[in-house]
Each structure stands twice: as C-alpha cells, then as structure tokens.
Amino acid sequence: MIDIPSHPSPPSTTLLGVRVDLLSQAETLSRIDQIVALHRNTTDIPCRQIVTVNTEFIITAQRNPLFRQCINQATLVVPDGMGVVWGTRYKGEPAPERVTGTDTLAALAPLCAEKGYRLYLLGAAPGVAEATARILQQKHPGLIIAGTYAGSPAPAEEEDILARIREAKADILCVAYGAPAQELWISRNLSRLPVAVAMGVGGAYDFLSGRTPRAPKLMQRLGLEWLYRLYRQPWRIWRMLAIPRFMVLIFLKEQKKKKKQ
Ligand code: UDP
C-alpha cells in the first residue's frame, strides 16, 4: 500500500485475511481526487489500484492467493456490500458505510466533469460502456469520456487495450470484467497502465446504462440490494452462497478469538 500525500494510509481491518479500508464514499472520492491531482503534476508515479471488495471477493480470495495478494496490495480496498460492512462491525472495527463500484463511478462522473479528469470505460458487453458514457455525459455536462471499449480480459488482447488507453490519455480507468478477472487484469498491467487510478466496477455499466435495473433506494438503504439482485437474476444464487459462508467463517473466527482471550 502506498501513502497518498496529505492522506496517509486509511484505517483498515482484515476479514479472513483480506484487507478492508474503513472509508466512507466521500472519503474514497476525496482520495481518488488526490491521487489524480498528484498524478497530473508528477508524471512518473505508477497507476494506483482501487478494489471494491464484497463477500464473494473474500470467499474467492480464500482459495486464490494471487487474488488475495492483489486485493491486499491495492492502494484502496473499499467495503462494497452489506456483508463486508457487517463483518467489520461484528469484528468491532466498523466500516462507515457501503462503497460500491456503481456508486463510486456515479459519484466520480461529476468530480471528473468539474476537474476535467478524463474517464475511460473498459469492459461489459459491446455497446454498454458507450450507453453508460452517454448517460453520464447527459447528467454531467462537460464530462470528458476519454474512451470506451468492450474488449475482453484475455491476455492476447492486453497490448491492444493498453494502446487504446494510452492514446486516449485517460486519468481514471474503470474496468468491468467481473471479479476476479478485472482485478487481476488491472494488477498484472498496473506498471504499464498510463492512468492515475484503475478500478474494477463489476456490473456498474449495466446498472448505470439502465440495462439492469438497480434495487429501489429503500432496499439499498436497508442493505437488501443482494435480495433484489437475486430476485432479478436467480442464477446468482450459487455466487451469493458466499454471503452465508462468509458470515459463518467470520462468526467462527471471532468466537475462537474470544475463547483465547
Ligand atoms: N464482463 C465482460 N467480459 C467478461 C466477463 C464479464 O465484459 O469476460 C462484464 C459483464 O458484461 C458485466 C461485468 O463484466 O458487465 C460483470 O458483471 P457482474 O454482474 O458479474 O459483476 P458484479 O457486479 O457481480 O461484480
């Protein structure tokens, strides 16, 4: 983890060996702003990775050490999902709130419009990043979308994608290839990525373009977005089994710790 001047390493905790930074949405944005401003003034600093970690990430990281290492070495690891927020609270080191990839991208758009930061949207099905770009630009006049491209996380496509991003002179790169592919893609290309910040955003373009409806605000506030997602996309049940597995593992680990004390 590398410190950001005027923003030392954020307070963090560890859930089942995976780091989680205890940051709010506003604090996350402020840090991204700092990183981009710094990068614009100092050309030779490397790209920083931001990971939005949910319970599926943490369960996957239990059997994928490369993914775990990639998360733990990221500049920011924000708590995406109520499961992770619950885990931090149960442990007694509470994260302030959920910081999702979709909300972060939605909040980044006005920041980019205000500051002139150039945003690149990589990933998702063909046409979805373009639709997202149009909607974000309508909402936030002045927003510069440096580029959009679906591509794929296949290593054979990397050189082409890196060339496109280089040509676009982007400041912030969002990658929607799903986890863990998007995080591993960013991590293995980090030293060659000509941007200040790169963040995996999962299904964010599907939501922001309206292709996939998002849970009503009330459900989001009650921490029930997962339930709405399950209702819309029942095939997610297998992936969502990560939530109870995660809760049981955290419970057992905390009980064991209490017995030792
Ligand atoms: N995706 C892609 N290429 C791939 C795999 C996934 O572009 O090889 C996209 C997919 O179209 C979707 C996003 O990656 O837009 C992943 O969405 P998902 O809902 O799985 O992510 P989550 O939000 O659950 O992390």
PDB file of C-alpha atoms and ligand atoms in Angstrom:
ATOM      1  CA  MET A   1       0.000   0.000   0.000  1.00  0.00           C
ATOM      2  CA  ILE A   2       1.399   3.425  -0.910  1.00  0.00           C
ATOM      3  CA  ASP A   3       0.556   6.539   1.088  1.00  0.00           C
ATOM      4  CA  ILE A   4      -1.068   9.460  -0.651  1.00  0.00           C
ATOM      5  CA  PRO A   5       0.404  12.811   0.463  1.00  0.00           C
ATOM      6  CA  SER A   6      -1.973  14.594   2.856  1.00  0.00           C
ATOM      7  CA  HIS A   7      -3.942  11.322   3.015  1.00  0.00           C
ATOM      8  CA  PRO A   8      -1.928   8.738   4.958  1.00  0.00           C
ATOM      9  CA  SER A   9      -2.924   5.059   4.728  1.00  0.00           C
ATOM     10  CA  PRO A  10      -6.575   4.764   5.691  1.00  0.00           C
ATOM     11  CA  PRO A  11      -7.600   2.894   8.824  1.00  0.00           C
ATOM     12  CA  SER A  12      -8.198  -0.696   7.822  1.00  0.00           C
ATOM     13  CA  THR A  13      -9.133  -4.101   9.150  1.00  0.00           C
ATOM     14  CA  THR A  14      -8.714  -7.653   7.879  1.00  0.00           C
ATOM     15  CA  LEU A  15     -11.565 -10.086   7.216  1.00  0.00           C
ATOM     16  CA  LEU A  16     -10.424 -13.710   6.664  1.00  0.00           C
ATOM     17  CA  GLY A  17      -7.006 -12.445   5.568  1.00  0.00           C
ATOM     18  CA  VAL A  18      -8.388  -9.798   3.198  1.00  0.00           C
ATOM     19  CA  ARG A  19      -7.797  -6.095   3.873  1.00  0.00           C
ATOM     20  CA  VAL A  20     -10.776  -3.729   4.057  1.00  0.00           C
ATOM     21  CA  ASP A  21     -10.249   0.039   4.409  1.00  0.00           C
ATOM     22  CA  LEU A  22     -12.677   1.760   6.749  1.00  0.00           C
ATOM     23  CA  LEU A  23     -13.607   4.589   4.397  1.00  0.00           C
ATOM     24  CA  SER A  24     -16.874   6.306   3.523  1.00  0.00           C
ATOM     25  CA  GLN A  25     -17.946   7.105  -0.034  1.00  0.00           C
ATOM     26  CA  ALA A  26     -16.935  10.776   0.414  1.00  0.00           C
ATOM     27  CA  GLU A  27     -13.510   9.844   1.834  1.00  0.00           C
ATOM     28  CA  THR A  28     -12.928   7.425  -1.045  1.00  0.00           C
ATOM     29  CA  LEU A  29     -13.728  10.124  -3.608  1.00  0.00           C
ATOM     30  CA  SER A  30     -11.501  12.623  -1.878  1.00  0.00           C
ATOM     31  CA  ARG A  31      -8.609  10.144  -2.009  1.00  0.00           C
ATOM     32  CA  ILE A  32      -9.182   9.406  -5.693  1.00  0.00           C
ATOM     33  CA  ASP A  33      -9.210  13.154  -6.354  1.00  0.00           C
ATOM     34  CA  GLN A  34      -5.864  13.465  -4.512  1.00  0.00           C
ATOM     35  CA  ILE A  35      -4.310  10.631  -6.492  1.00  0.00           C
ATOM     36  CA  VAL A  36      -5.392  12.046  -9.862  1.00  0.00           C
ATOM     37  CA  ALA A  37      -4.266  15.581  -8.967  1.00  0.00           C
ATOM     38  CA  LEU A  38      -0.890  14.210  -7.845  1.00  0.00           C
ATOM     39  CA  HIS A  39      -0.526  12.105 -10.995  1.00  0.00           C
ATOM     40  CA  ARG A  40      -1.263  15.097 -13.213  1.00  0.00           C
ATOM     41  CA  ASN A  41       1.563  17.067 -11.549  1.00  0.00           C
ATOM     42  CA  THR A  42       4.090  14.218 -11.360  1.00  0.00           C
ATOM     43  CA  THR A  43       4.238  12.074 -14.459  1.00  0.00           C
ATOM     44  CA  ASP A  44       6.459   9.249 -13.205  1.00  0.00           C
ATOM     45  CA  ILE A  45       4.225   7.860 -10.460  1.00  0.00           C
ATOM     46  CA  PRO A  46       2.625   4.491 -11.112  1.00  0.00           C
ATOM     47  CA  CYS A  47      -1.059   3.785 -11.507  1.00  0.00           C
ATOM     48  CA  ARG A  48      -2.909   3.005  -8.239  1.00  0.00           C
ATOM     49  CA  GLN A  49      -5.457   0.212  -7.982  1.00  0.00           C
ATOM     50  CA  ILE A  50      -8.785   0.526  -6.189  1.00  0.00           C
ATOM     51  CA  VAL A  51     -10.702  -2.611  -5.239  1.00  0.00           C
ATOM     52  CA  THR A  52     -14.346  -2.632  -4.140  1.00  0.00           C
ATOM     53  CA  VAL A  53     -14.414  -5.785  -2.052  1.00  0.00           C
ATOM     54  CA  ASN A  54     -17.600  -7.781  -1.375  1.00  0.00           C
ATOM     55  CA  THR A  55     -18.186 -11.137   0.327  1.00  0.00           C
ATOM     56  CA  GLU A  56     -17.756 -13.038  -2.965  1.00  0.00           C
ATOM     57  CA  PHE A  57     -14.294 -11.488  -3.335  1.00  0.00           C
ATOM     58  CA  ILE A  58     -13.332 -12.567   0.189  1.00  0.00           C
ATOM     59  CA  ILE A  59     -14.550 -16.144  -0.319  1.00  0.00           C
ATOM     60  CA  THR A  60     -12.795 -16.366  -3.713  1.00  0.00           C
ATOM     61  CA  ALA A  61      -9.617 -14.986  -2.127  1.00  0.00           C
ATOM     62  CA  GLN A  62      -9.596 -17.918   0.350  1.00  0.00           C
ATOM     63  CA  ARG A  63      -8.702 -20.309  -2.485  1.00  0.00           C
ATOM     64  CA  ASN A  64      -6.993 -17.866  -4.838  1.00  0.00           C
ATOM     65  CA  PRO A  65      -3.810 -16.496  -3.201  1.00  0.00           C
ATOM     66  CA  LEU A  66      -2.985 -14.332  -6.235  1.00  0.00           C
ATOM     67  CA  PHE A  67      -6.354 -12.585  -5.947  1.00  0.00           C
ATOM     68  CA  ARG A  68      -5.864 -12.132  -2.187  1.00  0.00           C
ATOM     69  CA  GLN A  69      -2.435 -10.632  -2.744  1.00  0.00           C
ATOM     70  CA  CYS A  70      -3.807  -8.343  -5.445  1.00  0.00           C
ATOM     71  CA  ILE A  71      -6.521  -7.025  -3.089  1.00  0.00           C
ATOM     72  CA  ASN A  72      -4.180  -6.618  -0.135  1.00  0.00           C
ATOM     73  CA  GLN A  73      -1.639  -4.661  -2.205  1.00  0.00           C
ATOM     74  CA  ALA A  74      -4.179  -2.249  -3.698  1.00  0.00           C
ATOM     75  CA  THR A  75      -3.975   1.450  -2.788  1.00  0.00           C
ATOM     76  CA  LEU A  76      -7.606   1.448  -1.634  1.00  0.00           C
ATOM     77  CA  VAL A  77      -9.834  -1.520  -0.714  1.00  0.00           C
ATOM     78  CA  VAL A  78     -13.344  -0.243  -0.059  1.00  0.00           C
ATOM     79  CA  PRO A  79     -16.261  -2.165   1.511  1.00  0.00           C
ATOM     80  CA  ASP A  80     -18.697  -2.980  -1.297  1.00  0.00           C
ATOM     81  CA  GLY A  81     -21.730  -4.728   0.152  1.00  0.00           C
ATOM     82  CA  MET A  82     -23.563  -5.072   3.445  1.00  0.00           C
ATOM     83  CA  GLY A  83     -21.910  -8.450   4.132  1.00  0.00           C
ATOM     84  CA  VAL A  84     -18.494  -6.811   4.346  1.00  0.00           C
ATOM     85  CA  VAL A  85     -19.833  -3.874   6.382  1.00  0.00           C
ATOM     86  CA  TRP A  86     -21.472  -6.390   8.757  1.00  0.00           C
ATOM     87  CA  GLY A  87     -18.162  -8.293   9.050  1.00  0.00           C
ATOM     88  CA  THR A  88     -16.263  -5.145  10.050  1.00  0.00           C
ATOM     89  CA  ARG A  89     -18.962  -4.248  12.602  1.00  0.00           C
ATOM     90  CA  TYR A  90     -19.036  -7.761  14.037  1.00  0.00           C
ATOM     91  CA  LYS A  91     -15.296  -7.585  14.451  1.00  0.00           C
ATOM     92  CA  GLY A  92     -15.615  -4.269  16.308  1.00  0.00           C
ATOM     93  CA  GLU A  93     -13.794  -2.264  13.646  1.00  0.00           C
ATOM     94  CA  PRO A  94     -16.742  -0.811  11.738  1.00  0.00           C
ATOM     95  CA  ALA A  95     -16.641   0.478   8.173  1.00  0.00           C
ATOM     96  CA  PRO A  96     -18.756   3.662   7.975  1.00  0.00           C
ATOM     97  CA  GLU A  97     -20.906   2.531   5.037  1.00  0.00           C
ATOM     98  CA  ARG A  98     -21.071   0.567   1.785  1.00  0.00           C
ATOM     99  CA  VAL A  99     -18.894   1.943  -1.005  1.00  0.00           C
ATOM    100  CA  THR A 100     -19.951   0.186  -4.209  1.00  0.00           C
ATOM    101  CA  GLY A 101     -18.322   0.330  -7.623  1.00  0.00           C
ATOM    102  CA  THR A 102     -21.563   1.607  -9.168  1.00  0.00           C
ATOM    103  CA  ASP A 103     -21.992   4.438  -6.627  1.00  0.00           C
ATOM    104  CA  THR A 104     -18.315   5.340  -6.845  1.00  0.00           C
ATOM    105  CA  LEU A 105     -18.451   5.607 -10.639  1.00  0.00           C
ATOM    106  CA  ALA A 106     -21.697   7.625 -10.428  1.00  0.00           C
ATOM    107  CA  ALA A 107     -20.022   9.996  -7.944  1.00  0.00           C
ATOM    108  CA  LEU A 108     -16.776  10.143  -9.920  1.00  0.00           C
ATOM    109  CA  ALA A 109     -18.574  11.459 -13.007  1.00  0.00           C
ATOM    110  CA  PRO A 110     -19.441  14.928 -11.546  1.00  0.00           C
ATOM    111  CA  LEU A 111     -15.969  15.143  -9.962  1.00  0.00           C
ATOM    112  CA  CYS A 112     -14.369  14.414 -13.353  1.00  0.00           C
ATOM    113  CA  ALA A 113     -16.674  16.957 -15.051  1.00  0.00           C
ATOM    114  CA  GLU A 114     -15.719  19.626 -12.507  1.00  0.00           C
ATOM    115  CA  LYS A 115     -11.974  18.969 -12.549  1.00  0.00           C
ATOM    116  CA  GLY A 116     -11.538  17.990 -16.202  1.00  0.00           C
ATOM    117  CA  TYR A 117     -10.385  14.456 -15.336  1.00  0.00           C
ATOM    118  CA  ARG A 118     -10.652  12.103 -18.310  1.00  0.00           C
ATOM    119  CA  LEU A 119     -12.567   8.872 -17.721  1.00  0.00           C
ATOM    120  CA  TYR A 120     -12.101   5.636 -19.693  1.00  0.00           C
ATOM    121  CA  LEU A 121     -14.777   2.923 -19.522  1.00  0.00           C
ATOM    122  CA  LEU A 122     -13.396  -0.527 -20.368  1.00  0.00           C
ATOM    123  CA  GLY A 123     -15.383  -3.768 -20.379  1.00  0.00           C
ATOM    124  CA  ALA A 124     -19.003  -5.038 -20.313  1.00  0.00           C
ATOM    125  CA  ALA A 125     -20.903  -6.252 -23.385  1.00  0.00           C
ATOM    126  CA  PRO A 126     -20.413  -4.298 -26.654  1.00  0.00           C
ATOM    127  CA  GLY A 127     -22.337  -1.002 -26.570  1.00  0.00           C
ATOM    128  CA  VAL A 128     -22.920  -0.931 -22.790  1.00  0.00           C
ATOM    129  CA  ALA A 129     -19.914   1.274 -21.935  1.00  0.00           C
ATOM    130  CA  GLU A 130     -20.971   3.668 -24.740  1.00  0.00           C
ATOM    131  CA  ALA A 131     -24.551   3.810 -23.377  1.00  0.00           C
ATOM    132  CA  THR A 132     -23.161   4.481 -19.882  1.00  0.00           C
ATOM    133  CA  ALA A 133     -20.918   7.240 -21.250  1.00  0.00           C
ATOM    134  CA  ARG A 134     -23.886   8.923 -22.959  1.00  0.00           C
ATOM    135  CA  ILE A 135     -25.995   8.851 -19.801  1.00  0.00           C
ATOM    136  CA  LEU A 136     -23.183  10.155 -17.597  1.00  0.00           C
ATOM    137  CA  GLN A 137     -22.421  12.954 -20.066  1.00  0.00           C
ATOM    138  CA  GLN A 138     -26.101  13.958 -20.229  1.00  0.00           C
ATOM    139  CA  LYS A 139     -26.228  14.132 -16.437  1.00  0.00           C
ATOM    140  CA  HIS A 140     -22.894  15.892 -16.063  1.00  0.00           C
ATOM    141  CA  PRO A 141     -22.241  18.336 -18.901  1.00  0.00           C
ATOM    142  CA  GLY A 142     -18.540  18.825 -19.513  1.00  0.00           C
ATOM    143  CA  LEU A 143     -17.639  15.262 -18.535  1.00  0.00           C
ATOM    144  CA  ILE A 144     -14.862  14.011 -20.804  1.00  0.00           C
ATOM    145  CA  ILE A 145     -15.103  10.331 -21.660  1.00  0.00           C
ATOM    146  CA  ALA A 146     -11.602   9.641 -22.949  1.00  0.00           C
ATOM    147  CA  GLY A 147     -12.685   6.322 -24.436  1.00  0.00           C
ATOM    148  CA  THR A 148     -14.904   3.274 -24.228  1.00  0.00           C
ATOM    149  CA  TYR A 149     -14.137  -0.273 -25.319  1.00  0.00           C
ATOM    150  CA  ALA A 150     -15.645  -3.660 -24.513  1.00  0.00           C
ATOM    151  CA  GLY A 151     -12.630  -5.888 -25.273  1.00  0.00           C
ATOM    152  CA  SER A 152     -12.053  -8.874 -23.050  1.00  0.00           C
ATOM    153  CA  PRO A 153      -9.749  -9.805 -20.166  1.00  0.00           C
ATOM    154  CA  ALA A 154      -7.944 -12.359 -22.391  1.00  0.00           C
ATOM    155  CA  PRO A 155      -4.150 -11.830 -22.180  1.00  0.00           C
ATOM    156  CA  ALA A 156      -3.964 -11.854 -26.001  1.00  0.00           C
ATOM    157  CA  GLU A 157      -5.928  -8.576 -26.071  1.00  0.00           C
ATOM    158  CA  GLU A 158      -3.854  -6.728 -23.492  1.00  0.00           C
ATOM    159  CA  GLU A 159      -1.440  -4.945 -25.830  1.00  0.00           C
ATOM    160  CA  ASP A 160      -4.281  -3.635 -27.984  1.00  0.00           C
ATOM    161  CA  ILE A 161      -6.257  -2.424 -24.944  1.00  0.00           C
ATOM    162  CA  LEU A 162      -3.200  -0.751 -23.392  1.00  0.00           C
ATOM    163  CA  ALA A 163      -2.522   1.047 -26.686  1.00  0.00           C
ATOM    164  CA  ARG A 164      -6.123   2.319 -26.787  1.00  0.00           C
ATOM    165  CA  ILE A 165      -5.904   3.635 -23.207  1.00  0.00           C
ATOM    166  CA  ARG A 166      -2.510   5.247 -23.897  1.00  0.00           C
ATOM    167  CA  GLU A 167      -3.898   7.007 -26.947  1.00  0.00           C
ATOM    168  CA  ALA A 168      -6.972   8.223 -25.015  1.00  0.00           C
ATOM    169  CA  LYS A 169      -4.772   9.980 -22.386  1.00  0.00           C
ATOM    170  CA  ALA A 170      -7.170   8.990 -19.642  1.00  0.00           C
ATOM    171  CA  ASP A 171      -6.794   9.825 -15.940  1.00  0.00           C
ATOM    172  CA  ILE A 172      -9.188   7.252 -14.482  1.00  0.00           C
ATOM    173  CA  LEU A 173      -9.826   3.768 -15.839  1.00  0.00           C
ATOM    174  CA  CYS A 174     -12.882   1.715 -14.875  1.00  0.00           C
ATOM    175  CA  VAL A 175     -12.786  -1.978 -15.774  1.00  0.00           C
ATOM    176  CA  ALA A 176     -15.982  -4.083 -15.951  1.00  0.00           C
ATOM    177  CA  TYR A 177     -14.873  -7.680 -16.482  1.00  0.00           C
ATOM    178  CA  GLY A 178     -16.347  -9.119 -13.258  1.00  0.00           C
ATOM    179  CA  ALA A 179     -14.248 -10.351 -10.312  1.00  0.00           C
ATOM    180  CA  PRO A 180     -11.614 -11.672 -10.048  1.00  0.00           C
ATOM    181  CA  ALA A 181     -10.786 -11.152 -13.776  1.00  0.00           C
ATOM    182  CA  GLN A 182     -10.969  -7.336 -13.645  1.00  0.00           C
ATOM    183  CA  GLU A 183      -8.803  -7.022 -10.501  1.00  0.00           C
ATOM    184  CA  LEU A 184      -6.199  -9.455 -11.854  1.00  0.00           C
ATOM    185  CA  TRP A 185      -6.217  -7.648 -15.216  1.00  0.00           C
ATOM    186  CA  ILE A 186      -5.513  -4.313 -13.519  1.00  0.00           C
ATOM    187  CA  SER A 187      -2.929  -5.784 -11.170  1.00  0.00           C
ATOM    188  CA  ARG A 188      -0.861  -7.515 -13.867  1.00  0.00           C
ATOM    189  CA  ASN A 189      -0.929  -4.387 -16.064  1.00  0.00           C
ATOM    190  CA  LEU A 190      -0.504  -1.840 -13.262  1.00  0.00           C
ATOM    191  CA  SER A 191       3.074  -0.835 -14.090  1.00  0.00           C
ATOM    192  CA  ARG A 192       2.122  -0.266 -17.748  1.00  0.00           C
ATOM    193  CA  LEU A 193      -1.214   1.484 -17.256  1.00  0.00           C
ATOM    194  CA  PRO A 194      -0.861   5.141 -18.291  1.00  0.00           C
ATOM    195  CA  VAL A 195      -3.590   6.374 -15.901  1.00  0.00           C
ATOM    196  CA  ALA A 196      -3.631   7.662 -12.313  1.00  0.00           C
ATOM    197  CA  VAL A 197      -6.227   5.246 -10.997  1.00  0.00           C
ATOM    198  CA  ALA A 198      -7.748   1.955 -12.160  1.00  0.00           C
ATOM    199  CA  MET A 199     -10.799   0.414 -10.503  1.00  0.00           C
ATOM    200  CA  GLY A 200     -12.804  -2.763 -11.144  1.00  0.00           C
ATOM    201  CA  VAL A 201     -16.513  -1.880 -11.290  1.00  0.00           C
ATOM    202  CA  GLY A 202     -18.277  -5.217 -11.982  1.00  0.00           C
ATOM    203  CA  GLY A 203     -21.811  -4.674 -13.270  1.00  0.00           C
ATOM    204  CA  ALA A 204     -21.725  -0.854 -12.838  1.00  0.00           C
ATOM    205  CA  TYR A 205     -22.222  -0.038 -16.551  1.00  0.00           C
ATOM    206  CA  ASP A 206     -25.157  -2.479 -16.718  1.00  0.00           C
ATOM    207  CA  PHE A 207     -26.788  -0.549 -13.854  1.00  0.00           C
ATOM    208  CA  LEU A 208     -25.879   2.990 -14.896  1.00  0.00           C
ATOM    209  CA  SER A 209     -26.951   2.433 -18.512  1.00  0.00           C
ATOM    210  CA  GLY A 210     -30.303   1.077 -17.261  1.00  0.00           C
ATOM    211  CA  ARG A 211     -29.639  -2.321 -18.860  1.00  0.00           C
ATOM    212  CA  THR A 212     -30.064  -3.990 -15.469  1.00  0.00           C
ATOM    213  CA  PRO A 213     -32.455  -2.279 -13.041  1.00  0.00           C
ATOM    214  CA  ARG A 214     -30.950  -1.476  -9.650  1.00  0.00           C
ATOM    215  CA  ALA A 215     -32.740  -2.186  -6.375  1.00  0.00           C
ATOM    216  CA  PRO A 216     -35.098   0.561  -5.115  1.00  0.00           C
ATOM    217  CA  LYS A 217     -33.288   3.125  -2.945  1.00  0.00           C
ATOM    218  CA  LEU A 218     -35.080   1.896   0.198  1.00  0.00           C
ATOM    219  CA  MET A 219     -33.815  -1.663  -0.334  1.00  0.00           C
ATOM    220  CA  GLN A 220     -30.318  -0.287  -0.913  1.00  0.00           C
ATOM    221  CA  ARG A 221     -30.543   1.711   2.332  1.00  0.00           C
ATOM    222  CA  LEU A 222     -31.766  -1.350   4.252  1.00  0.00           C
ATOM    223  CA  GLY A 223     -28.803  -3.353   2.951  1.00  0.00           C
ATOM    224  CA  LEU A 224     -31.074  -5.607   0.874  1.00  0.00           C
ATOM    225  CA  GLU A 225     -29.682  -4.912  -2.587  1.00  0.00           C
ATOM    226  CA  TRP A 226     -28.455  -8.530  -2.759  1.00  0.00           C
ATOM    227  CA  LEU A 227     -32.058  -9.747  -2.335  1.00  0.00           C
ATOM    228  CA  TYR A 228     -33.304  -7.633  -5.230  1.00  0.00           C
ATOM    229  CA  ARG A 229     -30.399  -8.831  -7.381  1.00  0.00           C
ATOM    230  CA  LEU A 230     -31.288 -12.410  -6.542  1.00  0.00           C
ATOM    231  CA  TYR A 231     -34.941 -11.772  -7.474  1.00  0.00           C
ATOM    232  CA  ARG A 232     -33.902 -10.288 -10.857  1.00  0.00           C
ATOM    233  CA  GLN A 233     -31.102 -12.773 -11.554  1.00  0.00           C
ATOM    234  CA  PRO A 234     -31.920 -16.056  -9.717  1.00  0.00           C
ATOM    235  CA  TRP A 235     -28.893 -17.782 -11.277  1.00  0.00           C
ATOM    236  CA  ARG A 236     -26.808 -15.664  -8.878  1.00  0.00           C
ATOM    237  CA  ILE A 237     -27.856 -17.946  -6.003  1.00  0.00           C
ATOM    238  CA  TRP A 238     -24.662 -20.021  -6.368  1.00  0.00           C
ATOM    239  CA  ARG A 239     -22.452 -16.936  -6.249  1.00  0.00           C
ATOM    240  CA  MET A 240     -24.485 -15.486  -3.377  1.00  0.00           C
ATOM    241  CA  LEU A 241     -23.898 -18.547  -1.207  1.00  0.00           C
ATOM    242  CA  ALA A 242     -20.666 -16.679  -0.475  1.00  0.00           C
ATOM    243  CA  ILE A 243     -22.673 -14.431   1.885  1.00  0.00           C
ATOM    244  CA  PRO A 244     -23.728 -17.117   4.449  1.00  0.00           C
ATOM    245  CA  ARG A 245     -20.354 -18.876   4.085  1.00  0.00           C
ATOM    246  CA  PHE A 246     -18.614 -15.592   4.825  1.00  0.00           C
ATOM    247  CA  MET A 247     -20.836 -14.907   7.855  1.00  0.00           C
ATOM    248  CA  VAL A 248     -20.265 -18.374   9.330  1.00  0.00           C
ATOM    249  CA  LEU A 249     -16.493 -18.137   8.843  1.00  0.00           C
ATOM    250  CA  ILE A 250     -16.342 -14.676  10.461  1.00  0.00           C
ATOM    251  CA  PHE A 251     -18.523 -15.858  13.356  1.00  0.00           C
ATOM    252  CA  LEU A 252     -16.314 -18.925  13.987  1.00  0.00           C
ATOM    253  CA  LYS A 253     -13.121 -16.878  13.764  1.00  0.00           C
ATOM    254  CA  GLU A 254     -14.363 -14.252  16.219  1.00  0.00           C
ATOM    255  CA  GLN A 255     -15.620 -16.935  18.654  1.00  0.00           C
ATOM    256  CA  LYS A 256     -12.210 -18.614  18.552  1.00  0.00           C
ATOM    257  CA  LYS A 257     -10.514 -15.283  19.256  1.00  0.00           C
ATOM    258  CA  LYS A 258     -12.838 -14.611  22.225  1.00  0.00           C
ATOM    259  CA  LYS A 259     -12.104 -18.068  23.712  1.00  0.00           C
ATOM    260  CA  LYS A 260      -8.362 -17.419  23.522  1.00  0.00           C
ATOM    261  CA  GLN A 261      -8.694 -14.071  25.393  1.00  0.00           C
TER     262      GLN A 261
HETATM  263  N1  UDP B   1     -17.819  -8.988 -18.449  1.00  0.00           N
HETATM  264  C1  UDP B   1     -17.114  -8.730 -19.611  1.00  0.00           C
HETATM  265  N2  UDP B   1     -16.256  -9.679 -20.092  1.00  0.00           N
HETATM  266  C2  UDP B   1     -16.072 -10.859 -19.448  1.00  0.00           C
HETATM  267  C3  UDP B   1     -16.782 -11.104 -18.250  1.00  0.00           C
HETATM  268  C4  UDP B   1     -17.662 -10.145 -17.771  1.00  0.00           C
HETATM  269  O1  UDP B   1     -17.245  -7.664 -20.196  1.00  0.00           O
HETATM  270  O2  UDP B   1     -15.280 -11.674 -19.918  1.00  0.00           O
HETATM  271  C5  UDP B   1     -18.715  -7.930 -17.912  1.00  0.00           C
HETATM  272  C6  UDP B   1     -20.192  -8.267 -17.907  1.00  0.00           C
HETATM  273  O3  UDP B   1     -20.767  -7.958 -19.167  1.00  0.00           O
HETATM  274  C7  UDP B   1     -20.698  -7.351 -16.790  1.00  0.00           C
HETATM  275  C8  UDP B   1     -19.482  -7.263 -15.854  1.00  0.00           C
HETATM  276  O4  UDP B   1     -18.375  -7.735 -16.573  1.00  0.00           O
HETATM  277  O5  UDP B   1     -20.969  -6.064 -17.293  1.00  0.00           O
HETATM  278  C9  UDP B   1     -19.567  -8.148 -14.620  1.00  0.00           C
HETATM  279  O6  UDP B   1     -20.745  -8.012 -14.027  1.00  0.00           O
HETATM  280  P1  UDP B   1     -21.189  -8.831 -12.756  1.00  0.00           P
HETATM  281  O7  UDP B   1     -22.619  -8.534 -12.613  1.00  0.00           O
HETATM  282  O8  UDP B   1     -20.753 -10.252 -12.829  1.00  0.00           O
HETATM  283  O9  UDP B   1     -20.304  -8.131 -11.653  1.00  0.00           O
HETATM  284  P2  UDP B   1     -20.592  -7.874 -10.145  1.00  0.00           P
HETATM  285  O10 UDP B   1     -21.251  -6.537 -10.100  1.00  0.00           O
HETATM  286  O11 UDP B   1     -21.422  -9.011  -9.653  1.00  0.00           O
HETATM  287  O12 UDP B   1     -19.199  -7.862  -9.581  1.00  0.00           O
END
